[in-house]
PDB file of C-alpha atoms in Angstrom:
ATOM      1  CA  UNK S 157      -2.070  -8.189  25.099  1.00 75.00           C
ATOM      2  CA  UNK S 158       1.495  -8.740  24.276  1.00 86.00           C
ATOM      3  CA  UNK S 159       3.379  -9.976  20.848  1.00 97.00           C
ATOM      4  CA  UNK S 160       5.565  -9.413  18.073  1.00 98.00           C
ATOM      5  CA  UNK S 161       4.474  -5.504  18.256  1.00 98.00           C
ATOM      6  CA  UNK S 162       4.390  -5.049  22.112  1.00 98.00           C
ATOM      7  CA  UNK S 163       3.995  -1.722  22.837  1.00 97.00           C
ATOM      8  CA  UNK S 164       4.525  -0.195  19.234  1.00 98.00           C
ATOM      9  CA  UNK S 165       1.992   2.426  17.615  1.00 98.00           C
ATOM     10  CA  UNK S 166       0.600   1.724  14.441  1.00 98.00           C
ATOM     11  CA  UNK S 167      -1.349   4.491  12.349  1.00 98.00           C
ATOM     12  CA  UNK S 168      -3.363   2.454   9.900  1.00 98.00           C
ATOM     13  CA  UNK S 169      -5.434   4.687   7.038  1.00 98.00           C
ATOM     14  CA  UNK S 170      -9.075   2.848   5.388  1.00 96.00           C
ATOM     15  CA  UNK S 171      -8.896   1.012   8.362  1.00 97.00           C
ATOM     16  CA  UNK S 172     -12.424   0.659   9.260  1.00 96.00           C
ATOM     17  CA  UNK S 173     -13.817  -2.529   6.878  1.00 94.00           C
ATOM     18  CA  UNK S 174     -12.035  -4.588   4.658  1.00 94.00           C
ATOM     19  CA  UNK S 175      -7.988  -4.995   4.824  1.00 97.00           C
ATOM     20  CA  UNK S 176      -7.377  -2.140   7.187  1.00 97.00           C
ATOM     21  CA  UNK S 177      -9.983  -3.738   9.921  1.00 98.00           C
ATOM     22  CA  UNK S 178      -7.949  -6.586   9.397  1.00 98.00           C
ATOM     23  CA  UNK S 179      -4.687  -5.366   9.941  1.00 98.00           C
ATOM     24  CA  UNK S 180      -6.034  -3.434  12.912  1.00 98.00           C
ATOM     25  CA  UNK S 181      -7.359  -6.445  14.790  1.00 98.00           C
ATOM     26  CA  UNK S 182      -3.987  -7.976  14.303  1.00 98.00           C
ATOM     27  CA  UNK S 183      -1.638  -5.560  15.263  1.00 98.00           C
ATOM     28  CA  UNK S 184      -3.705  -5.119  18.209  1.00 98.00           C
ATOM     29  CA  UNK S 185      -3.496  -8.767  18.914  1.00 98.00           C
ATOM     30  CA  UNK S 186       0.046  -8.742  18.982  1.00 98.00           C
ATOM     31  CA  UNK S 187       0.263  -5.867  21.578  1.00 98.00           C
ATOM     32  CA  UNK S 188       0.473  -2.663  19.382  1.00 98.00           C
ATOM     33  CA  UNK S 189      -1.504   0.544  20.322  1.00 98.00           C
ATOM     34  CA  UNK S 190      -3.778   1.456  17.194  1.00 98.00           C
ATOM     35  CA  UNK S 191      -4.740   4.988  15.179  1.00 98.00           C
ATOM     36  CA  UNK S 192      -8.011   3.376  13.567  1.00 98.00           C
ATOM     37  CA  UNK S 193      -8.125   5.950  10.431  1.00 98.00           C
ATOM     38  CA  UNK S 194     -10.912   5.687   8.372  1.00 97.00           C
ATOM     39  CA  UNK S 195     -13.226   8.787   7.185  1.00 94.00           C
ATOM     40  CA  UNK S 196     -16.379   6.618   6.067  1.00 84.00           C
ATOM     41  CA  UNK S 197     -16.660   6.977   2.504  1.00 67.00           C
ATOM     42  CA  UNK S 198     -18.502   4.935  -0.274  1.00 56.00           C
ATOM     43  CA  UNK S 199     -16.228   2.873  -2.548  1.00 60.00           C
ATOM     44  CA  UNK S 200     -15.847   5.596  -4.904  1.00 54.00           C
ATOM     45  CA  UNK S 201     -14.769   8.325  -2.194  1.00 52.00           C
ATOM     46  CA  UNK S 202     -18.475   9.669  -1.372  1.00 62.00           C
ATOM     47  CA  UNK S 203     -19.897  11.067   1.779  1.00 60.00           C
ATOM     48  CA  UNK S 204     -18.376  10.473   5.699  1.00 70.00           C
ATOM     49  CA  UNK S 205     -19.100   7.991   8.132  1.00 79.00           C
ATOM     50  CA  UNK S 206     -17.500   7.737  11.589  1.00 79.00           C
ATOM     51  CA  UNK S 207     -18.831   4.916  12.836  1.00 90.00           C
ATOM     52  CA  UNK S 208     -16.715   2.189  11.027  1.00 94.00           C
ATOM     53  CA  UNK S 209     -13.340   2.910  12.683  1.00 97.00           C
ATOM     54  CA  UNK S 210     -15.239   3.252  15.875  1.00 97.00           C
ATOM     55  CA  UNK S 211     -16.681  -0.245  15.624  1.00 97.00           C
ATOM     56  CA  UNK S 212     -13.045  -1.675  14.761  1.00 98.00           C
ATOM     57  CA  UNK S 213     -11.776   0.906  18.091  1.00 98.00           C
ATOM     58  CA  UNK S 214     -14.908  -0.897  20.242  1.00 98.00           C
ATOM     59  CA  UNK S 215     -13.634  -4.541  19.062  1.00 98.00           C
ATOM     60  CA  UNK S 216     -10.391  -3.663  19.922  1.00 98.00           C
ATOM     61  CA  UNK S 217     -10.851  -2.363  23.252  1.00 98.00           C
ATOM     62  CA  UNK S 218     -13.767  -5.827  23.838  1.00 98.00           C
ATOM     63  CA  UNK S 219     -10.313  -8.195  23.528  1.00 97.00           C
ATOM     64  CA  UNK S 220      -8.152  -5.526  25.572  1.00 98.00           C
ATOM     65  CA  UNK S 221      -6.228  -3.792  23.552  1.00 98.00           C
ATOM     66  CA  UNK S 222      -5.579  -0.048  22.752  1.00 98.00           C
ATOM     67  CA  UNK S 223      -7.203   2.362  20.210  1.00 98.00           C
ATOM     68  CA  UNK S 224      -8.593   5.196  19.168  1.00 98.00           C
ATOM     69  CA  UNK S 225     -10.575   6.093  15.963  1.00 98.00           C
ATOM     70  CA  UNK S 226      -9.241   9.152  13.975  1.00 98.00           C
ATOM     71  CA  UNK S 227     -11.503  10.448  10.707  1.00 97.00           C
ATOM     72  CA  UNK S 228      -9.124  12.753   9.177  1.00 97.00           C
ATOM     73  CA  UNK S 229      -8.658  12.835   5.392  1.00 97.00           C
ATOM     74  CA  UNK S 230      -5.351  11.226   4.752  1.00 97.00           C
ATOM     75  CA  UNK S 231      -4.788  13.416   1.448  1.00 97.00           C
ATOM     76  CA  UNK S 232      -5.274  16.509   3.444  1.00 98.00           C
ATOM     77  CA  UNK S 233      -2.209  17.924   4.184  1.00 98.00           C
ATOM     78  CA  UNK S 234      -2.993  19.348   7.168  1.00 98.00           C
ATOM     79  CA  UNK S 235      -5.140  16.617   8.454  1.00 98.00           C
ATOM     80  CA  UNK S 236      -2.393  13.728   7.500  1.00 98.00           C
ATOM     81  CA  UNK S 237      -0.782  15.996   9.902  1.00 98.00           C
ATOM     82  CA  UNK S 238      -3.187  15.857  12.793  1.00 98.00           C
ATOM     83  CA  UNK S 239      -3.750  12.095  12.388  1.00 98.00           C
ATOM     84  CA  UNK S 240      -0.161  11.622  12.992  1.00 98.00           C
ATOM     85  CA  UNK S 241      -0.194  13.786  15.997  1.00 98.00           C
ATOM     86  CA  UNK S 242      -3.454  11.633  17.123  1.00 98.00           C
ATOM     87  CA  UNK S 243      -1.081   8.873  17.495  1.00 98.00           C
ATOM     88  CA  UNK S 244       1.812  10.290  19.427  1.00 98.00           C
ATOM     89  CA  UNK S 245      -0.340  12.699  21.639  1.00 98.00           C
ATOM     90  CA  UNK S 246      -2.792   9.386  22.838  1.00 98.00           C
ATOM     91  CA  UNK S 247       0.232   7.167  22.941  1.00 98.00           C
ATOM     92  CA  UNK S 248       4.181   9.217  23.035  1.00 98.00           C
ATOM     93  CA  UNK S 249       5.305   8.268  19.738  1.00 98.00           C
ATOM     94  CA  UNK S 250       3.848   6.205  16.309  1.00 98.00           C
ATOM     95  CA  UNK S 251       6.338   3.712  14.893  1.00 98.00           C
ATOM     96  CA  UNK S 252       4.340   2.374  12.166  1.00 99.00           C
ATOM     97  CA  UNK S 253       2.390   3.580   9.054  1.00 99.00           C
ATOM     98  CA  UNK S 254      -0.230   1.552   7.136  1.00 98.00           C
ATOM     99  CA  UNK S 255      -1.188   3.034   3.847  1.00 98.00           C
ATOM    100  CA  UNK S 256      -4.506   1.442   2.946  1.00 98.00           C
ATOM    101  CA  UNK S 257      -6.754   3.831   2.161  1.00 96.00           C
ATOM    102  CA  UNK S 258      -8.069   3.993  -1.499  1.00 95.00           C
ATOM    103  CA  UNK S 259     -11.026   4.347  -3.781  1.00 94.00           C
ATOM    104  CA  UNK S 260     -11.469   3.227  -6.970  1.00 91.00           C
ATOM    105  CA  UNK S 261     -13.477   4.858 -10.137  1.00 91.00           C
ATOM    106  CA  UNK S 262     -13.599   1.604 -13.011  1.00 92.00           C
ATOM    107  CA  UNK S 263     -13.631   2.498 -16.393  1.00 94.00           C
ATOM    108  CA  UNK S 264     -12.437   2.142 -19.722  1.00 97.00           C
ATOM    109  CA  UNK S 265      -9.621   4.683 -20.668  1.00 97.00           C
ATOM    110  CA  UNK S 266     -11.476   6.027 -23.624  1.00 98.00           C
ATOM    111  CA  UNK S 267     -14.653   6.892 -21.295  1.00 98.00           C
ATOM    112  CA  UNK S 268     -12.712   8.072 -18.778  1.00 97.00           C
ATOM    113  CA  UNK S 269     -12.955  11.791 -17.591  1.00 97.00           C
ATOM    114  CA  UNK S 270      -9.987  14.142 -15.944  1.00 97.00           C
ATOM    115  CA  UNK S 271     -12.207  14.206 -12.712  1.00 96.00           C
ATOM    116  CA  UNK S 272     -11.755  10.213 -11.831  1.00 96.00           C
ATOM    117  CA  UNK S 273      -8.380  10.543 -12.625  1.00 97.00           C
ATOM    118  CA  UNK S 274      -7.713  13.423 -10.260  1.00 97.00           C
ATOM    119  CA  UNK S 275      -9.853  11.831  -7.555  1.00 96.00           C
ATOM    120  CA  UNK S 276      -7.925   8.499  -7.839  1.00 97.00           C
ATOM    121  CA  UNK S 277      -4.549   9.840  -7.634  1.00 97.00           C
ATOM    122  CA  UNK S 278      -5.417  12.286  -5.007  1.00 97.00           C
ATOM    123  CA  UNK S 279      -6.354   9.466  -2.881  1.00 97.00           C
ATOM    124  CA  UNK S 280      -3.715   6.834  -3.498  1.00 98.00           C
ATOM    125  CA  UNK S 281      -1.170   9.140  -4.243  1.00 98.00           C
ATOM    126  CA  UNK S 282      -1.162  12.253  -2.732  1.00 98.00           C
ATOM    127  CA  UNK S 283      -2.601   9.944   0.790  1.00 98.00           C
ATOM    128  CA  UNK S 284       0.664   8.152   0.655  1.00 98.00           C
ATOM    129  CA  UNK S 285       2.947  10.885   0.743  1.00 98.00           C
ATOM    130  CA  UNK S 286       0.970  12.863   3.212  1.00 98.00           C
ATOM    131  CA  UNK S 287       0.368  10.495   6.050  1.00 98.00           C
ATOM    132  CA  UNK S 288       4.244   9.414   5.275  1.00 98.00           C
ATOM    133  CA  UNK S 289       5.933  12.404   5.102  1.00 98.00           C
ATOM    134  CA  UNK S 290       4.347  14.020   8.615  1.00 98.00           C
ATOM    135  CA  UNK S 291       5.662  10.562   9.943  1.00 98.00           C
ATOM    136  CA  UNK S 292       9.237  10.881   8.569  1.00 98.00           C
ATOM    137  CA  UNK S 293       9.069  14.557   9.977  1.00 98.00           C
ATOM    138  CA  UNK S 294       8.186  12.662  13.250  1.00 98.00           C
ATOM    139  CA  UNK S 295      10.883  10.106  13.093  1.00 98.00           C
ATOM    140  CA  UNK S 296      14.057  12.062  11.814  1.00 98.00           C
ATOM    141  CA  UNK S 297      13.529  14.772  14.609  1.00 98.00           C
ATOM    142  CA  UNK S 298      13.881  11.778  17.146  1.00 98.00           C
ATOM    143  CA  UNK S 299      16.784  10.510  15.125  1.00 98.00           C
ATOM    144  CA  UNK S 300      18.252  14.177  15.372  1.00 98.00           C
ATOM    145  CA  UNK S 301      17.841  13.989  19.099  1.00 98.00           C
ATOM    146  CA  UNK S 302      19.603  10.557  19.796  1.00 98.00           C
ATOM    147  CA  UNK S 303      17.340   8.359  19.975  1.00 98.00           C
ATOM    148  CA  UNK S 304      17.257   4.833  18.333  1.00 97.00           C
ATOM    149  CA  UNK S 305      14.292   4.891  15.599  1.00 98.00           C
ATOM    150  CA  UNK S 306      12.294   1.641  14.471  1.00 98.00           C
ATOM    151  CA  UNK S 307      10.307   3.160  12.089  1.00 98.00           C
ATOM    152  CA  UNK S 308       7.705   1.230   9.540  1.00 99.00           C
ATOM    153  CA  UNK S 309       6.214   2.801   6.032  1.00 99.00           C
ATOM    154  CA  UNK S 310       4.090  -0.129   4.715  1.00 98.00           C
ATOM    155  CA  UNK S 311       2.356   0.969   1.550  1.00 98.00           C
ATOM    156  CA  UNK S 312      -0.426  -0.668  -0.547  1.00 98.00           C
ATOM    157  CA  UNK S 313       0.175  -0.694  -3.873  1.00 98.00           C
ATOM    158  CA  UNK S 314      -1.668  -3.404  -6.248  1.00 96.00           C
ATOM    159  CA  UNK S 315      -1.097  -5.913  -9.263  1.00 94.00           C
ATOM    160  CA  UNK S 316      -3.074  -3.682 -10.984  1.00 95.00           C
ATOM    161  CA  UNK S 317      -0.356  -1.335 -10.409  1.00 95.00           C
ATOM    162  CA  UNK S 318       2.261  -4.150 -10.916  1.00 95.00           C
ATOM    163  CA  UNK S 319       0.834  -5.374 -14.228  1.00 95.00           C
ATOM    164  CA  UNK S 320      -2.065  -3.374 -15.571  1.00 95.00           C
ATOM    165  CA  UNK S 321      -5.908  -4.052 -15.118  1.00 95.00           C
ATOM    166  CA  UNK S 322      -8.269  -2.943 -18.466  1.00 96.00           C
ATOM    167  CA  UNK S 323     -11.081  -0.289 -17.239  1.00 95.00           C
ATOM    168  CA  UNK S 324      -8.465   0.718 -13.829  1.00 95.00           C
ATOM    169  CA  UNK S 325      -6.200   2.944 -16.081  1.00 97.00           C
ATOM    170  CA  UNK S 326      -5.897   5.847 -13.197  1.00 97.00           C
ATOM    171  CA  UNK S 327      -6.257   2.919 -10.542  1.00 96.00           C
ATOM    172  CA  UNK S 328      -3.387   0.964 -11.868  1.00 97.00           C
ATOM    173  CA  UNK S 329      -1.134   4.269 -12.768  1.00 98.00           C
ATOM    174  CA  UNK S 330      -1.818   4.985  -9.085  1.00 98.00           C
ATOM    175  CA  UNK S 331      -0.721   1.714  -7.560  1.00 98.00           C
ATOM    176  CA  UNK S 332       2.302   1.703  -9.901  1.00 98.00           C
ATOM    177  CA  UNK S 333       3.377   4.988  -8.672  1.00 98.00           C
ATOM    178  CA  UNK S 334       3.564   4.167  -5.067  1.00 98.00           C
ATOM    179  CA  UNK S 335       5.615   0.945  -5.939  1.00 98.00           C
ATOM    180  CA  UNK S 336       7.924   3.152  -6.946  1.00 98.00           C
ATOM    181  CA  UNK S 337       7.519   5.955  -4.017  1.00 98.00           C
ATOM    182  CA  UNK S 338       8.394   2.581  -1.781  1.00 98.00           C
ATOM    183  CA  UNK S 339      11.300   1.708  -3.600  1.00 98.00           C
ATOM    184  CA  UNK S 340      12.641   5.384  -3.145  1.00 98.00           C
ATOM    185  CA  UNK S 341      12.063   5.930   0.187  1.00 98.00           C
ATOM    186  CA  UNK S 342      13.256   2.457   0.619  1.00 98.00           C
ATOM    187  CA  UNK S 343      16.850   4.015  -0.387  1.00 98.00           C
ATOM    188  CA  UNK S 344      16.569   7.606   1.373  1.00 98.00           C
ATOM    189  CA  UNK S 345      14.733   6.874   4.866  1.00 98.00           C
ATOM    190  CA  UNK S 346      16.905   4.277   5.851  1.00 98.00           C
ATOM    191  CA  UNK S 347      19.513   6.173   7.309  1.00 98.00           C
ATOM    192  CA  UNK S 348      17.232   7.341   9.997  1.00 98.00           C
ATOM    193  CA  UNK S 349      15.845   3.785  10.899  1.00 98.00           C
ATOM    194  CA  UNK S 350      13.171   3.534   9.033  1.00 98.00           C
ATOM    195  CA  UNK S 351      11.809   0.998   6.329  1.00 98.00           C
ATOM    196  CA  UNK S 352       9.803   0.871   3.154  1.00 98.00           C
ATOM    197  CA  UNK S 353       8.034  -1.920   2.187  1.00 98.00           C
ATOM    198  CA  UNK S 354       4.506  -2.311  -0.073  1.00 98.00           C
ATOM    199  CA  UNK S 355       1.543  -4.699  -0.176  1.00 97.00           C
ATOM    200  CA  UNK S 356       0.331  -6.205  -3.544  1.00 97.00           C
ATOM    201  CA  UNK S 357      -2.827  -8.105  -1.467  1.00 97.00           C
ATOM    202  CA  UNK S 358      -5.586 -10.505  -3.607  1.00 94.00           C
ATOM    203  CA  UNK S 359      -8.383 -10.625  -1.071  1.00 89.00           C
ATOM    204  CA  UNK S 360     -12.046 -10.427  -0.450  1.00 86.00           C
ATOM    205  CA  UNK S 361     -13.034  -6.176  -0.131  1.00 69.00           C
ATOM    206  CA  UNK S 362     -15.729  -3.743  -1.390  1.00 59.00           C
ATOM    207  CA  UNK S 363     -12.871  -3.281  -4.375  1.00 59.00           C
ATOM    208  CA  UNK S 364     -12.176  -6.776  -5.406  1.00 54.00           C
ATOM    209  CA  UNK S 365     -15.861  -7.856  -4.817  1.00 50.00           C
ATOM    210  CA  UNK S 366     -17.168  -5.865  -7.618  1.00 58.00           C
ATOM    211  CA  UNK S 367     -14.739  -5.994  -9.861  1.00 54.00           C
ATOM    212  CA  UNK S 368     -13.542 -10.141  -9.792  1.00 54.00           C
ATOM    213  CA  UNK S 369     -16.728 -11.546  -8.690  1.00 53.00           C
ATOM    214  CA  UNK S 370     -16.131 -15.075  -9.233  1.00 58.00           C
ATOM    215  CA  UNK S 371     -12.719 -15.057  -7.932  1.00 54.00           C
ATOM    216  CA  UNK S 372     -13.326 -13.106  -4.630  1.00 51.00           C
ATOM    217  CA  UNK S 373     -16.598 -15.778  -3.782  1.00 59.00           C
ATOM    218  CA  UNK S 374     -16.253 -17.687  -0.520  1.00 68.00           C
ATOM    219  CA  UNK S 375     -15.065 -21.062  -0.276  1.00 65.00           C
ATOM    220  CA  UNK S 376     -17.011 -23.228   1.688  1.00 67.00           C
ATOM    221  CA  UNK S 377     -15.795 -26.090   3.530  1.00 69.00           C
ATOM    222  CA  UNK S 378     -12.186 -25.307   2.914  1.00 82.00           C
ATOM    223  CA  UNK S 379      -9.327 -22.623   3.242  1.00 90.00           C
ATOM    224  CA  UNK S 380     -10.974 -19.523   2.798  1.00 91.00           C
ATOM    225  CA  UNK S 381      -7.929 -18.313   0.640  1.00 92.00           C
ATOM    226  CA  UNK S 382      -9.338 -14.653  -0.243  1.00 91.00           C
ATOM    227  CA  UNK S 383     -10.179 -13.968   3.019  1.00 94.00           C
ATOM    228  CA  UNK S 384      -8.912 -10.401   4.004  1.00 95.00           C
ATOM    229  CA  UNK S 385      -7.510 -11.946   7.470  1.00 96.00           C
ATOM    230  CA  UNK S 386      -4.848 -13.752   5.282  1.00 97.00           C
ATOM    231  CA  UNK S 387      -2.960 -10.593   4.527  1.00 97.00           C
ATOM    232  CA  UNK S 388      -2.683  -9.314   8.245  1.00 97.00           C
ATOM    233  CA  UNK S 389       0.049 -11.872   9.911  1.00 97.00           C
ATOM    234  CA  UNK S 390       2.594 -10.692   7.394  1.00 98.00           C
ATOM    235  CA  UNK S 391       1.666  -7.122   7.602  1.00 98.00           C
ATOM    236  CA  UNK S 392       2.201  -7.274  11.382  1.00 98.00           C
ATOM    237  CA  UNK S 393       5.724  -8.668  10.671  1.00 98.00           C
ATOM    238  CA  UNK S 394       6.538  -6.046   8.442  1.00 98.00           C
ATOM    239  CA  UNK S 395       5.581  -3.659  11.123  1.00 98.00           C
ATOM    240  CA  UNK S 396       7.680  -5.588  14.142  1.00 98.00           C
ATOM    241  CA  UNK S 397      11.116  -4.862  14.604  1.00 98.00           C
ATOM    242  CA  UNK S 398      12.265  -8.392  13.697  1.00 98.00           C
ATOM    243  CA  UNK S 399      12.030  -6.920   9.827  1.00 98.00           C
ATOM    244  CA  UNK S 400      14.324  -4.509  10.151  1.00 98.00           C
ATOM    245  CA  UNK S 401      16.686  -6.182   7.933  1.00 98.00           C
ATOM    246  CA  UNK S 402      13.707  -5.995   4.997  1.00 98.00           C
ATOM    247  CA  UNK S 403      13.098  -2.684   2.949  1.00 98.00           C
ATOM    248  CA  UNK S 404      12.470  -1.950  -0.816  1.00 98.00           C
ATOM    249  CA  UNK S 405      10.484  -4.910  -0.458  1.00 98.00           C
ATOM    250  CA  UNK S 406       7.092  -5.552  -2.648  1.00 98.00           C
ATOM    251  CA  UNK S 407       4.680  -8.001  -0.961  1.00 98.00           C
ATOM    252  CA  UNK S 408       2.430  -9.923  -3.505  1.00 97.00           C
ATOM    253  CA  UNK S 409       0.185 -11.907  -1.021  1.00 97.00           C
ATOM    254  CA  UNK S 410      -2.810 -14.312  -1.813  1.00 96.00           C
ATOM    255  CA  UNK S 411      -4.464 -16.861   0.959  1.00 95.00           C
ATOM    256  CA  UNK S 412      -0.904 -18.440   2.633  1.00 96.00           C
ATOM    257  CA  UNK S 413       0.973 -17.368  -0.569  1.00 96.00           C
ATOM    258  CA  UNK S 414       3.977 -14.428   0.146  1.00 97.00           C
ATOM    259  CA  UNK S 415       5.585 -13.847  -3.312  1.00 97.00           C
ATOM    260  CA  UNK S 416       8.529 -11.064  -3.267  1.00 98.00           C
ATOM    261  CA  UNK S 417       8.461  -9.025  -6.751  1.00 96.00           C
ATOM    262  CA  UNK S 418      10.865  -9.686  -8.678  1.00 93.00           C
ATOM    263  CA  UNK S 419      11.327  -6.065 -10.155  1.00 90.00           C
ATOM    264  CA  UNK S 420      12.413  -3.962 -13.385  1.00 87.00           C
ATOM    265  CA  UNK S 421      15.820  -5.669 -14.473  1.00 88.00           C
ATOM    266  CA  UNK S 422      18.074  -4.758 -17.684  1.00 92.00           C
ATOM    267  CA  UNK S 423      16.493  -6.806 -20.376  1.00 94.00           C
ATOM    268  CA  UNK S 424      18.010  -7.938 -24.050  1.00 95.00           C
ATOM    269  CA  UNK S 425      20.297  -4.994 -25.142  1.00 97.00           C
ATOM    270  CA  UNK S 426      21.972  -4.493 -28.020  1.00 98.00           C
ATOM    271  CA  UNK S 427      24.443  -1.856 -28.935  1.00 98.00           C
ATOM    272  CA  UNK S 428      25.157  -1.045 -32.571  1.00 97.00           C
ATOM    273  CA  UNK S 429      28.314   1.201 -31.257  1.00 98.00           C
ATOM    274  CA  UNK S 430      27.067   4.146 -33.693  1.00 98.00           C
ATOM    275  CA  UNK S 431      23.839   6.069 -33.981  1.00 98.00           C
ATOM    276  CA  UNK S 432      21.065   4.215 -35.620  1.00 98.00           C
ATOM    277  CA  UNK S 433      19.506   4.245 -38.552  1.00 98.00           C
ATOM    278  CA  UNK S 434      15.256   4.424 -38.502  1.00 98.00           C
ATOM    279  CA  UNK S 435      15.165   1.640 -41.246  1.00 97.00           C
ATOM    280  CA  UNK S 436      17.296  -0.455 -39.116  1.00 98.00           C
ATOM    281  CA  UNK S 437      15.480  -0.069 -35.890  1.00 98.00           C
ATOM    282  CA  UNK S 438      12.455  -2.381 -36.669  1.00 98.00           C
ATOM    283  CA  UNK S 439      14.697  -5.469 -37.241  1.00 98.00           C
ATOM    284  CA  UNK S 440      16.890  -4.489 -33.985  1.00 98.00           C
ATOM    285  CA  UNK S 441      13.574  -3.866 -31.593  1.00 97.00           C
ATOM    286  CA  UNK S 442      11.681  -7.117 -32.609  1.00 98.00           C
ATOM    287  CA  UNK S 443      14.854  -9.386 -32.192  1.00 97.00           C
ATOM    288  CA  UNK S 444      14.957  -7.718 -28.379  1.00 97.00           C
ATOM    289  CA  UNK S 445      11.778  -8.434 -27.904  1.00 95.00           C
ATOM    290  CA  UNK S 446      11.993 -12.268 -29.295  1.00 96.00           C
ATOM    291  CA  UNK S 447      14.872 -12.595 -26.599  1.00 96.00           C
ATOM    292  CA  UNK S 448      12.748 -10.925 -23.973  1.00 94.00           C
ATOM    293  CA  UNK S 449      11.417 -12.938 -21.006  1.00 91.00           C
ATOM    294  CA  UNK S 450       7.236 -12.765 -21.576  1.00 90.00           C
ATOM    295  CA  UNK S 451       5.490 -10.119 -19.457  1.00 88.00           C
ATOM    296  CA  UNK S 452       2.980 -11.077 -17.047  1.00 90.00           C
ATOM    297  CA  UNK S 453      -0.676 -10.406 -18.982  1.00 94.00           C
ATOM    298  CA  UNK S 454      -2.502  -7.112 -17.959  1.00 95.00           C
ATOM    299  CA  UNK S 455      -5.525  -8.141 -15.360  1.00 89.00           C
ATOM    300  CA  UNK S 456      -8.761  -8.999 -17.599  1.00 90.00           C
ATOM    301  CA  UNK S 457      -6.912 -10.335 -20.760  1.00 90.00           C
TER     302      UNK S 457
END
């Protein structure tokens, strides 16, 4: 199998159903040798199940490609570690990291308790920087030793993260967070060769399902625009080395839609040259905010 990622390794975490299966069948499809990561769990991080990444590792092998299935616990320090090592022992190197993995715990903020919240950033948070940083210990020793590296960090982060989503208050502080990790290691990591670029995908999974029902429902007889297959040509790009020039990046993808992020930008200043007054701030603060370009709405308003 040979194309756009002949002969690159690509670890991809929550890759057994949903998204990551997705983006596994496709790198594989375009010649890349696959870590299938996935430990098994329920959509709100319960219980193990190994046979998901196995089934996506026994499709891939079925078309001819490479893979092997890996069911370490990404926020594990130590095991972000060994699924890193999974990669370069069964194939000499990884060039690529998919961050996909994630759980979600719904619920408004005033019935939410400190355990969801820990659960949901140790996940999306905490599974980010492990996986990552054990791959940027990977990549700068090669860049140490001379050697040319081509290295991919492709997080997922969410317009819930992007925007806001009512009842996701730990989901969405999550998701924002790691738009931000990707901007930063967007501006340190490149020196060695590697990029930074995040994923802000609307399609069809266990997440989405539940939560926009209506949205999320197949379309019969037509473009099947949340279809999780959508998302996976442009993740495969990101991963090739023709986007080498692109980093800091943050993907907002829906059906055959790619829409860049525009970003935080200064917005309506003013300057009254001397320290304020608090009776004069209300008058100075709504005026900003009349000049202000409109927000996009939080998710659910």
């Amino acid at each position: 199998m040979t194309g756009i990622c002949n002969g690159r390794v690509v670890v991809i975490t929550g890759a057994g159903r949903g998204l990551g299966r997705e983006y596994a069948l496709a790198f594989a499809a375009e010649g890349a040798r696959v870590v299938v990561n996935d430990i098994g769990t329920s959509l709100d991080g319960e219980g193990t199940d190994a046979s998901p990444a196995q089934q996506v590792v026994d499709e891939i092998h079925a078309a001819g490609g490479q893979a092997i299935a890996n069911g370490e616990d990404v926020a594990d320090w130590d095991g972000a570690g060994r699924l890193v090592a999974a990669g370069i022992d069964a194939f000499g190197q990884v060039d690529i990291v998919v961050n996909n993995a994630g759980i979600v715990r719904d619920r408004m903020f005033v019935s939410a308790t400190v355990e969801e919240w820990d659960a949901t950033m140790h996940v999306h948070l905490r599974g980010h920087f492990c996986v990552a940083r054990h791959a940027v210990n990977h990549w700068r020793a090669r860049h140490k030793a001379g050697e040319q590296v081509d290295g991919r960090i492709i997080n997922t982060t969410s317009g819930a993260g992007l925007q806001g989503s009512i009842a996701q208050a730990a989901y969405s502080t999550a998701k924002g967070g790691i738009a931000a990790l990707t901007l930063v290691q967007a501006v340190e990591l490149g020196r060695y060769g590697i990029t930074a670029n995040a994923l802000a995908p609307s399609a069809r999974t266990r997440m989405t399902e539940q939560a926009f029902a209506d949205k999320m429902a197949v379309t019969e007889g037509s473009f099947d625009v949340q279809h999780p297959a959508n998302i996976a040509p442009v993740v495969v790009w990101l991963g090739s080395s023709e986007s080498a020039d692109v980093t800091g990046c943050i993907f907002e993808l829906e059906g055959g839609r790619i829409t860049i992020e525009d970003g935080w930008h200064l917005g309506a200043t003013t300057d009254a040259g001397k320290r304020w007054k608090p009776d004069d701030v209300g008058e100075a603060v709504h005026k900003l905010i009349a000049e202000q370009r409109p927000a996009r709405p939080v998710w659910g308003t």
